Tab-separated table of C-alpha atoms and ligand atoms in Angstrom:
chain	number	residue	atom	x	y	z
A	1	MET	CA	3.054	-22.904	-18.796
A	2	THR	CA	1.100	-22.485	-21.756
A	3	LYS	CA	4.404	-21.938	-24.032
A	4	SER	CA	8.021	-22.390	-23.700
A	5	MET	CA	9.880	-19.499	-22.541
A	6	TYR	CA	10.990	-18.895	-26.264
A	7	GLU	CA	7.926	-18.974	-27.586
A	8	LEU	CA	6.448	-16.907	-25.006
A	9	ALA	CA	9.309	-14.296	-25.909
A	10	LYS	CA	7.929	-14.530	-29.250
A	11	GLU	CA	4.729	-13.348	-28.432
A	12	LEU	CA	5.994	-10.560	-25.843
A	13	PHE	CA	8.502	-9.657	-28.858
A	14	PRO	CA	6.250	-7.247	-30.974
A	15	ILE	CA	4.977	-4.887	-28.180
A	16	CYS	CA	6.189	-1.662	-27.505
A	17	ARG	CA	7.198	-1.248	-24.184
A	18	SER	CA	8.138	1.659	-22.372
A	19	LEU	CA	7.930	3.486	-18.697
A	20	THR	CA	4.550	3.737	-19.104
A	21	GLY	CA	1.597	2.460	-20.965
A	22	GLU	CA	-0.510	0.282	-22.685
A	23	GLY	CA	2.310	-1.719	-24.257
A	24	ASN	CA	3.003	-2.386	-20.765
A	25	ARG	CA	-0.010	-3.587	-19.701
A	26	GLN	CA	-0.809	-5.915	-22.348
A	27	THR	CA	3.087	-7.676	-21.377
A	28	LEU	CA	2.088	-8.138	-17.815
A	29	ARG	CA	-1.616	-9.505	-19.132
A	30	ILE	CA	0.279	-11.741	-21.006
A	31	LEU	CA	2.813	-13.228	-18.048
A	32	GLN	CA	-0.217	-12.838	-16.112
A	33	ARG	CA	-2.050	-15.808	-18.070
A	34	GLU	CA	1.356	-17.957	-17.541
A	35	ILE	CA	1.601	-16.558	-13.558
A	36	PRO	CA	-1.351	-16.329	-12.159
A	37	GLU	CA	-0.460	-15.439	-8.901
A	38	LEU	CA	0.660	-11.846	-10.912
A	39	ASN	CA	-0.743	-8.691	-9.436
A	40	ILE	CA	-1.142	-5.921	-11.709
A	41	HIS	CA	-0.327	-2.693	-9.894
A	42	GLU	CA	-0.995	1.162	-11.184
A	43	VAL	CA	1.157	3.839	-9.531
A	44	PRO	CA	-0.366	7.251	-10.682
A	45	SER	CA	1.286	10.070	-12.812
A	46	GLY	CA	2.210	12.757	-10.559
A	47	THR	CA	3.175	10.944	-7.546
A	48	ASP	CA	6.590	11.550	-5.653
A	49	VAL	CA	8.945	8.290	-5.311
A	50	PHE	CA	11.691	9.245	-3.301
A	51	ASP	CA	13.473	11.556	-5.212
A	52	TRP	CA	11.505	10.783	-8.476
A	53	THR	CA	8.505	11.828	-9.943
A	54	ILE	CA	6.241	9.060	-11.881
A	55	PRO	CA	5.777	10.779	-15.410
A	56	ALA	CA	2.880	11.480	-17.530
A	57	GLU	CA	1.804	8.092	-19.184
A	58	TRP	CA	2.587	7.890	-23.073
A	59	ASN	CA	0.936	5.688	-25.478
A	60	ILE	CA	1.951	5.489	-29.098
A	61	GLU	CA	-0.275	3.984	-32.187
A	62	ASP	CA	2.017	5.360	-35.255
A	63	ALA	CA	5.055	6.746	-36.332
A	64	TYR	CA	6.696	6.931	-39.514
A	65	VAL	CA	8.815	8.731	-42.176
A	66	GLU	CA	7.485	9.068	-45.719
A	67	ASN	CA	9.395	10.281	-48.717
A	68	GLU	CA	7.323	12.402	-51.514
A	69	ALA	CA	5.951	9.397	-53.231
A	70	GLY	CA	3.766	8.397	-49.826
A	71	VAL	CA	6.506	5.640	-49.490
A	72	ARG	CA	7.588	5.048	-45.939
A	73	VAL	CA	11.043	5.252	-45.282
A	74	ILE	CA	11.225	4.554	-41.541
A	75	ASP	CA	7.484	2.923	-40.061
A	76	PHE	CA	6.898	2.697	-36.539
A	77	LYS	CA	4.659	-0.591	-37.768
A	78	LYS	CA	7.481	-2.598	-38.682
A	79	THR	CA	9.668	-1.881	-35.566
A	80	ASN	CA	8.965	-0.189	-32.540
A	81	LEU	CA	12.878	0.524	-32.104
A	82	SER	CA	12.165	3.179	-34.807
A	83	VAL	CA	10.735	5.864	-32.866
A	84	VAL	CA	12.727	7.238	-29.941
A	85	GLY	CA	10.671	6.175	-26.773
A	86	TYR	CA	8.880	8.812	-24.940
A	87	SER	CA	8.383	11.408	-28.174
A	88	TYR	CA	6.682	13.866	-28.254
A	89	PRO	CA	3.810	13.931	-31.326
A	90	MET	CA	5.084	15.592	-34.457
A	91	ASP	CA	3.401	16.121	-38.195
A	92	GLU	CA	6.373	18.173	-40.073
A	93	TRP	CA	7.362	17.923	-43.535
A	94	MET	CA	10.710	18.817	-43.853
A	95	GLU	CA	14.277	18.249	-46.189
A	96	LEU	CA	16.559	15.470	-45.592
A	97	ASP	CA	19.670	17.568	-43.645
A	98	GLU	CA	16.606	18.643	-41.202
A	99	LEU	CA	15.599	14.761	-41.111
A	100	LYS	CA	18.711	13.828	-40.121
A	101	LYS	CA	19.409	16.409	-37.407
A	102	ILE	CA	16.366	14.118	-35.510
A	103	VAL	CA	17.444	10.584	-36.709
A	104	PHE	CA	19.865	8.753	-34.414
A	105	THR	CA	22.376	5.970	-35.901
A	106	LEU	CA	24.860	4.164	-35.124
A	107	GLU	CA	28.329	4.659	-37.212
A	108	GLU	CA	29.919	1.703	-35.583
A	109	GLN	CA	27.470	-0.642	-36.146
A	110	PRO	CA	26.250	0.479	-39.515
A	111	ASP	CA	23.401	-2.478	-40.491
A	112	VAL	CA	21.427	-2.085	-37.166
A	113	ILE	CA	18.938	0.359	-36.088
A	114	PRO	CA	20.017	1.575	-31.739
A	115	TYR	CA	17.823	1.732	-29.060
A	116	VAL	CA	17.065	5.381	-28.384
A	117	THR	CA	15.063	6.816	-25.319
A	118	SER	CA	14.510	10.503	-24.256
A	119	TYR	CA	12.124	10.220	-20.796
A	120	TYR	CA	12.887	13.059	-19.201
A	121	ASN	CA	14.160	15.616	-21.906
A	122	PRO	CA	10.968	16.290	-24.186
A	123	ARG	CA	12.351	15.183	-27.527
A	124	SER	CA	10.874	13.788	-31.201
A	125	GLY	CA	13.148	11.377	-32.963
A	126	PHE	CA	13.892	8.267	-35.099
A	127	CYS	CA	16.384	5.864	-35.280
A	128	MET	CA	17.225	4.021	-38.506
A	129	SER	CA	20.860	1.625	-39.204
A	130	TYR	CA	23.277	4.139	-40.477
A	131	ASN	CA	23.504	2.656	-43.705
A	132	GLU	CA	20.086	3.206	-44.568
A	133	LEU	CA	19.414	6.686	-43.493
A	134	ASN	CA	22.742	7.379	-45.589
A	135	LYS	CA	21.141	5.888	-48.768
A	136	LEU	CA	18.236	8.573	-48.770
A	137	PRO	CA	17.899	10.965	-51.293
A	138	GLN	CA	17.925	14.399	-51.158
A	139	GLY	CA	13.795	15.984	-51.427
A	140	ARG	CA	11.298	16.179	-48.855
A	141	TYR	CA	10.436	14.335	-46.161
A	142	HIS	CA	6.775	13.764	-43.818
A	143	ALA	CA	7.774	12.906	-40.383
A	144	VAL	CA	4.848	12.019	-38.211
A	145	ILE	CA	4.581	10.588	-34.795
A	146	LYS	CA	1.487	9.527	-33.309
A	147	SER	CA	1.864	9.192	-29.677
A	148	LYS	CA	-0.319	10.825	-26.464
A	149	PHE	CA	0.941	12.078	-23.603
A	150	ILE	CA	-1.873	11.137	-20.430
A	151	GLU	CA	-0.894	13.199	-17.410
A	152	ASP	CA	-3.584	11.854	-15.283
A	153	GLY	CA	-2.019	7.883	-16.384
A	154	SER	CA	-0.187	5.827	-14.444
A	155	LEU	CA	2.829	3.473	-14.155
A	156	THR	CA	1.867	-0.519	-14.047
A	157	TYR	CA	4.313	-2.854	-12.678
A	158	GLY	CA	3.706	-6.581	-11.705
A	159	ASP	CA	4.643	-8.713	-8.550
A	160	VAL	CA	4.071	-12.237	-7.282
A	161	ILE	CA	4.105	-12.969	-3.817
A	162	ILE	CA	4.205	-17.199	-3.108
A	163	PRO	CA	4.096	-17.761	0.652
A	164	GLY	CA	6.741	-19.604	2.139
A	165	GLU	CA	6.908	-21.180	6.209
A	166	THR	CA	8.185	-18.223	7.246
A	167	GLU	CA	8.042	-13.942	6.453
A	168	ASP	CA	12.170	-14.306	5.462
A	169	GLU	CA	11.902	-13.748	2.021
A	170	ILE	CA	13.981	-14.596	-1.466
A	171	PHE	CA	13.490	-12.034	-3.893
A	172	PHE	CA	14.145	-11.508	-7.998
A	173	SER	CA	13.515	-8.393	-10.193
A	174	THR	CA	13.321	-7.841	-13.832
A	175	TYR	CA	11.715	-5.309	-15.733
A	176	ILE	CA	9.312	-4.498	-18.616
A	177	CYS	CA	10.337	-1.148	-20.532
A	178	HIS	CA	12.101	-2.152	-23.497
A	179	PRO	CA	10.474	-2.492	-26.628
A	180	SER	CA	11.312	-5.175	-29.257
A	181	MET	CA	14.311	-6.775	-27.952
A	182	CYS	CA	15.187	-10.163	-26.432
A	183	ASN	CA	18.471	-10.891	-24.544
A	184	ASP	CA	18.055	-7.169	-22.888
A	185	GLN	CA	14.540	-7.443	-22.069
A	186	LEU	CA	12.015	-10.592	-23.001
A	187	SER	CA	14.635	-13.003	-21.501
A	188	GLY	CA	14.228	-11.778	-17.849
A	189	PRO	CA	10.390	-12.262	-17.989
A	190	VAL	CA	10.412	-15.368	-19.624
A	191	MET	CA	12.551	-17.159	-17.246
A	192	LEU	CA	11.099	-16.047	-14.183
A	193	ALA	CA	7.694	-17.350	-15.643
A	194	ALA	CA	9.109	-20.823	-15.817
A	195	LEU	CA	10.924	-20.221	-12.628
A	196	ILE	CA	7.877	-19.255	-10.618
A	197	GLU	CA	6.433	-22.318	-11.758
A	198	TYR	CA	9.154	-24.446	-10.369
A	199	ILE	CA	8.793	-22.167	-6.946
A	200	ARG	CA	4.845	-23.119	-6.675
A	201	GLY	CA	5.793	-26.718	-7.306
A	202	LEU	CA	8.209	-26.951	-4.767
A	203	LYS	CA	7.013	-29.641	-2.064
A	204	HIS	CA	8.218	-27.681	0.861
A	205	ARG	CA	9.130	-23.616	0.628
A	206	HIS	CA	10.740	-22.310	3.804
A	207	TYR	CA	11.228	-18.743	2.106
A	208	THR	CA	8.397	-16.510	0.532
A	209	TYR	CA	9.240	-15.735	-2.707
A	210	ARG	CA	8.966	-12.186	-3.893
A	211	ILE	CA	9.045	-11.895	-7.622
A	212	THR	CA	8.600	-8.259	-9.390
A	213	PHE	CA	8.370	-6.722	-12.905
A	214	ALA	CA	8.476	-3.167	-13.506
A	215	PRO	CA	9.608	-1.040	-15.579
A	216	GLU	CA	13.440	-0.205	-14.928
A	217	THR	CA	14.756	2.379	-12.066
A	218	ILE	CA	11.726	4.637	-11.866
A	219	GLY	CA	9.459	1.360	-11.654
A	220	ALA	CA	11.762	-0.298	-9.192
A	221	ILE	CA	12.116	3.000	-7.352
A	222	ALA	CA	8.419	3.051	-6.990
A	223	TYR	CA	8.424	-0.389	-5.526
A	224	LEU	CA	11.103	0.502	-3.230
A	225	SER	CA	8.723	3.427	-1.988
A	226	GLU	CA	6.325	1.154	-1.365
A	227	ASN	CA	8.447	-1.974	0.129
A	228	LEU	CA	11.626	-0.630	1.052
A	229	GLN	CA	10.758	-1.287	5.018
A	230	HIS	CA	9.424	-4.572	4.722
A	231	MET	CA	12.036	-5.742	2.098
A	232	LYS	CA	15.104	-4.828	4.075
A	233	ALA	CA	13.617	-6.286	7.511
A	234	HIS	CA	12.922	-9.929	5.491
A	235	VAL	CA	14.849	-10.179	2.233
A	236	LYS	CA	17.290	-12.058	2.683
A	237	ALA	CA	19.058	-12.991	-1.068
A	238	GLY	CA	17.927	-10.957	-4.086
A	239	TYR	CA	18.762	-11.500	-7.812
A	240	ASN	CA	18.341	-8.958	-10.067
A	241	VAL	CA	17.335	-11.132	-13.357
A	242	ALA	CA	18.630	-9.341	-16.891
A	243	CYS	CA	20.125	-10.726	-20.153
A	244	VAL	CA	19.612	-14.361	-19.121
A	245	GLY	CA	18.584	-15.564	-22.662
A	246	ASP	CA	21.474	-16.201	-24.971
A	247	ASP	CA	24.164	-18.813	-24.918
A	248	ARG	CA	27.420	-17.458	-24.745
A	249	THR	CA	28.483	-17.012	-21.477
A	250	TYR	CA	27.492	-16.348	-17.442
A	251	THR	CA	27.976	-13.247	-15.726
A	252	TYR	CA	27.950	-12.646	-12.299
A	253	LEU	CA	27.511	-9.092	-11.057
A	254	ALA	CA	28.046	-8.121	-7.649
A	255	SER	CA	26.325	-6.710	-5.029
A	256	ARG	CA	27.583	-3.110	-3.836
A	257	TYR	CA	30.068	-4.731	-1.805
A	258	GLY	CA	30.278	-8.156	-2.943
A	259	ASN	CA	29.926	-9.373	0.701
A	260	THR	CA	26.030	-10.559	0.950
A	261	LEU	CA	24.409	-14.122	0.943
A	262	ALA	CA	23.064	-13.290	-2.260
A	263	ASP	CA	26.765	-12.724	-3.649
A	264	LYS	CA	28.283	-15.754	-1.778
A	265	LEU	CA	25.712	-18.144	-3.065
A	266	ALA	CA	25.562	-16.884	-6.963
A	267	VAL	CA	29.709	-17.359	-6.713
A	268	ASN	CA	29.040	-20.893	-5.535
A	269	VAL	CA	26.641	-22.202	-8.031
A	270	LEU	CA	28.330	-20.454	-11.025
A	271	LYS	CA	31.891	-21.781	-10.202
A	272	PHE	CA	30.338	-25.468	-10.593
A	273	HIS	CA	28.063	-24.398	-13.333
A	274	TYR	CA	30.449	-22.613	-15.749
A	275	PRO	CA	33.734	-22.198	-14.339
A	276	GLY	CA	34.891	-19.782	-16.911
A	277	PHE	CA	31.885	-16.962	-15.841
A	278	LYS	CA	32.602	-13.499	-15.723
A	279	SER	CA	32.795	-11.639	-12.771
A	280	CYS	CA	31.910	-8.007	-12.483
A	281	ASP	CA	31.855	-5.340	-9.349
A	282	PHE	CA	29.344	-3.241	-8.888
A	283	MET	CA	30.930	-0.468	-11.162
A	284	LYS	CA	29.586	-2.549	-13.385
A	285	ARG	CA	26.143	-2.346	-12.791
A	286	GLY	CA	23.550	-0.624	-14.947
A	287	SER	CA	19.973	-2.347	-14.147
A	288	ASP	CA	17.501	-2.363	-11.296
A	289	GLU	CA	20.521	-3.395	-8.731
A	290	ARG	CA	21.479	-0.013	-9.104
A	291	GLN	CA	18.293	0.862	-6.618
A	292	TYR	CA	18.384	-2.214	-4.654
A	293	CYS	CA	21.983	-2.134	-3.726
A	294	ALA	CA	22.246	1.720	-3.065
A	295	PRO	CA	22.982	3.290	0.059
A	296	GLY	CA	19.987	3.008	2.655
A	297	VAL	CA	18.599	0.367	0.678
A	298	ASP	CA	21.086	-2.594	0.770
A	299	ILE	CA	18.725	-5.333	-0.107
A	300	PRO	CA	21.396	-8.473	-0.296
A	301	LEU	CA	20.930	-8.224	-4.001
A	302	ALA	CA	23.316	-9.609	-6.801
A	303	SER	CA	22.676	-10.719	-10.316
A	304	ILE	CA	23.510	-13.611	-12.362
A	305	ALA	CA	23.222	-12.749	-16.262
A	306	ARG	CA	24.605	-14.790	-19.164
A	307	SER	CA	25.803	-12.344	-21.696
A	308	LYS	CA	25.499	-8.885	-19.226
A	309	PHE	CA	24.418	-5.479	-20.613
A	310	HIS	CA	27.023	-3.490	-22.383
A	311	ASP	CA	28.619	-6.657	-22.850
A	312	TYR	CA	27.870	-8.039	-26.165
A	313	PRO	CA	27.675	-6.351	-29.602
A	314	GLU	CA	23.764	-6.640	-30.299
A	315	TYR	CA	22.821	-4.900	-26.879
A	316	HIS	CA	20.464	-2.151	-26.973
A	317	THR	CA	20.102	-2.263	-30.896
A	318	SER	CA	17.717	-4.227	-33.149
A	319	ALA	CA	20.179	-7.086	-33.698
A	320	ASP	CA	18.990	-8.147	-29.839
A	321	ASN	CA	15.944	-9.867	-31.796
A	322	LEU	CA	14.297	-13.141	-31.667
A	323	ASP	CA	18.080	-14.838	-32.892
A	324	CYS	CA	20.117	-13.206	-30.143
A	325	ILE	CA	18.380	-15.609	-27.991
A	326	SER	CA	17.533	-19.416	-27.741
A	327	GLN	CA	15.361	-21.931	-25.349
A	328	LYS	CA	18.632	-23.512	-25.011
A	329	GLY	CA	20.296	-20.200	-23.431
A	330	LEU	CA	17.427	-19.641	-21.353
A	331	GLU	CA	17.234	-23.352	-20.028
A	332	GLY	CA	20.757	-22.903	-19.196
A	333	ALA	CA	20.132	-19.516	-16.910
A	334	LEU	CA	16.929	-21.248	-15.519
A	335	ASP	CA	19.238	-24.343	-14.515
A	336	VAL	CA	21.482	-22.058	-12.424
A	337	TYR	CA	18.271	-20.205	-10.887
A	338	LYS	CA	16.664	-23.479	-9.934
A	339	GLN	CA	19.752	-24.397	-8.447
A	340	ILE	CA	19.603	-20.816	-6.109
A	341	VAL	CA	16.452	-21.606	-4.952
A	342	ASP	CA	17.573	-25.024	-4.096
A	343	ALA	CA	20.273	-24.313	-2.247
A	344	MET	CA	18.600	-21.188	0.095
A	345	GLU	CA	16.107	-23.730	0.849
A	346	TYR	CA	19.214	-25.764	2.474
A	347	ASN	CA	21.161	-23.522	3.400
A	348	TRP	CA	21.314	-23.723	7.076
A	349	TYR	CA	24.209	-24.420	9.427
A	350	TYR	CA	24.543	-28.102	10.055
A	351	GLN	CA	25.780	-29.901	13.444
A	352	VAL	CA	26.951	-33.731	13.263
A	353	THR	CA	25.345	-35.238	16.473
A	354	THR	CA	27.806	-38.055	17.085
A	355	ILE	CA	31.302	-37.882	18.786
A	356	CYS	CA	33.665	-39.368	16.473
A	357	GLU	CA	32.854	-40.129	12.812
A	358	PRO	CA	29.427	-42.070	12.525
A	359	ARG	CA	28.940	-45.004	11.692
A	360	LEU	CA	27.314	-45.222	8.112
A	361	GLY	CA	27.570	-48.989	7.774
A	362	LYS	CA	24.997	-49.663	10.611
A	363	ARG	CA	22.588	-47.417	9.073
A	364	GLY	CA	22.650	-48.843	5.169
A	365	LEU	CA	24.471	-45.702	4.456
A	366	TYR	CA	27.824	-46.869	3.403
A	367	PRO	CA	27.729	-49.137	-0.027
A	368	THR	CA	28.842	-52.703	0.498
A	369	VAL	CA	30.032	-52.662	-3.478
A	370	SER	CA	32.342	-50.255	-4.277
A	371	LYS	CA	31.713	-48.522	-7.359
A	372	LYS	CA	33.235	-45.286	-8.583
A	373	GLY	CA	29.884	-42.916	-8.649
A	374	VAL	CA	28.951	-44.452	-5.460
A	375	TYR	CA	32.364	-43.998	-3.662
A	376	ASP	CA	32.569	-40.273	-4.728
A	377	GLU	CA	29.045	-39.870	-2.674
A	378	ILE	CA	30.837	-41.705	-0.157
A	379	GLN	CA	33.470	-39.560	0.133
A	380	SER	CA	30.777	-36.206	0.083
A	381	MET	CA	29.254	-37.279	3.025
A	382	ILE	CA	31.980	-38.023	5.406
A	383	ASN	CA	33.701	-34.621	4.325
A	384	LEU	CA	30.160	-32.942	4.703
A	385	ILE	CA	30.242	-34.649	7.920
A	386	ALA	CA	33.405	-33.584	8.833
A	387	TYR	CA	32.860	-29.655	8.203
A	388	ALA	CA	29.136	-29.754	9.727
A	389	ASP	CA	30.326	-28.460	13.236
A	390	GLY	CA	27.779	-25.825	13.317
A	391	THR	CA	30.153	-22.851	11.861
A	392	ASN	CA	29.338	-23.552	8.231
A	393	ASP	CA	26.341	-22.925	6.261
A	394	LEU	CA	25.965	-25.639	3.080
A	395	ILE	CA	27.733	-23.110	0.855
A	396	ASP	CA	30.651	-22.793	3.230
A	397	ILE	CA	30.702	-26.680	3.487
A	398	SER	CA	30.264	-26.909	-0.512
A	399	ASN	CA	33.132	-24.398	-0.764
A	400	ILE	CA	35.248	-26.514	1.486
A	401	ILE	CA	34.677	-29.971	0.349
A	402	ASP	CA	34.496	-29.062	-3.555
A	403	VAL	CA	31.440	-30.262	-4.160
A	404	PRO	CA	28.520	-28.234	-5.964
A	405	ILE	CA	25.380	-28.249	-3.725
A	406	LYS	CA	22.994	-29.742	-5.648
A	407	GLU	CA	24.861	-32.757	-5.505
A	408	LEU	CA	24.794	-32.570	-1.459
A	409	ILE	CA	21.467	-31.974	-0.495
A	410	PRO	CA	20.430	-35.087	-1.599
A	411	ILE	CA	22.905	-36.654	1.275
A	412	VAL	CA	22.040	-33.998	3.463
A	413	GLU	CA	18.390	-35.805	3.144
A	414	LYS	CA	19.435	-39.129	3.763
A	415	LEU	CA	21.591	-37.598	7.021
A	416	GLU	CA	18.849	-35.879	8.234
A	417	GLU	CA	16.828	-38.419	7.850
A	418	ASN	CA	18.990	-40.911	9.771
A	419	GLY	CA	19.763	-38.464	12.737
A	420	LEU	CA	23.167	-37.991	11.874
A	421	ILE	CA	23.001	-33.802	11.306
A	422	LYS	CA	20.832	-31.478	12.618
A	423	ARG	CA	20.430	-27.885	11.734
A	424	THR	CA	20.817	-25.728	14.311
A	425	SER	CA	19.398	-22.749	15.808
A	426	THR	CA	21.257	-20.322	13.690
A	427	ASN	CA	19.223	-19.698	10.371
A	428	ILE	CA	20.666	-17.230	8.058
B	1	ZN	ZN1	18.661	-2.068	-21.321
């Protein structure tokens, strides 16, 4: 990457993204600079995708409310959160009471601007902090929204395919439809850009990796309408990547029944990485897991977040800004997702090749000196061998012997080099 995840988020922050429009294309073009494999696709407005239809493309140039002296009291140019997403154009003078009917505030958090959209109901509206709205004096106000709907426009999404030695896939999904917000928006794409760089650099890839950057809901539905059969046949584990940029906690969000390989691995990695992680069932869903885990789709997909949507005070407000995320927070999530990738690459069923315990000493695997760290590794090796009976995959073994997969991988490599364990024919 040409810059850090945090610096990339800073570059993407001012862009006005939505379900469709130039802001999404601009976002994807910047991501493409960092991810040369990124393909940008357009789905024409009016296309039917399962039970939905791709909407007209929405673009916005400016929006403001000015007082009689021509001073802007609401200004899209200062923050794009100040207009309701997908607002219709308007140009009207009105009294304060009328203005208040089209301005959304959040009384419980009176100093922040709420994030509001009206995708499928025609509306024109503004957003403002409760305190700022209540400071406005009586008088006449000029409300202007310079937006445009393009009936023959399109919805834009990006995807990346990094081939491995099989067609079996690991899938990561994130969204690009929120305007200037960070944990719930930019953290996903920038963390995945760094993860893609990591995947690209792997010396050996068993799996093919599929990564999508699409507007939430309608974008995921459009993607599935084009790729469902292939994904159903090939995706072995997937993760929806949302809210991975703050540094307060980690959250696991289960698939519909919480019983997929993606769930099993997420719980395993998190319990070693951050034992106090929050665990949520599918009733707490809110992002594209809603589509990928829907009946009839059933992609094996879970989510690992830092502070999950709905669960942190800055969520869907102007306070979810560049102060809400940090390079350290993003790196924590990246570390977890790298562990997921590494674990998947080594997650086979293993079978020991000797009858009774193998003699490690004659192969140079047993230390001649006794030292604490070395002893732990030997203990893990012996325990791994004890459960490498062909009925456990590496996640099972990690759970049984209580050692993180990242510590088992070098042991697996050593044992394989020495012919002491083999991958059985049973893949995942
Ligand atoms: Zn959101």
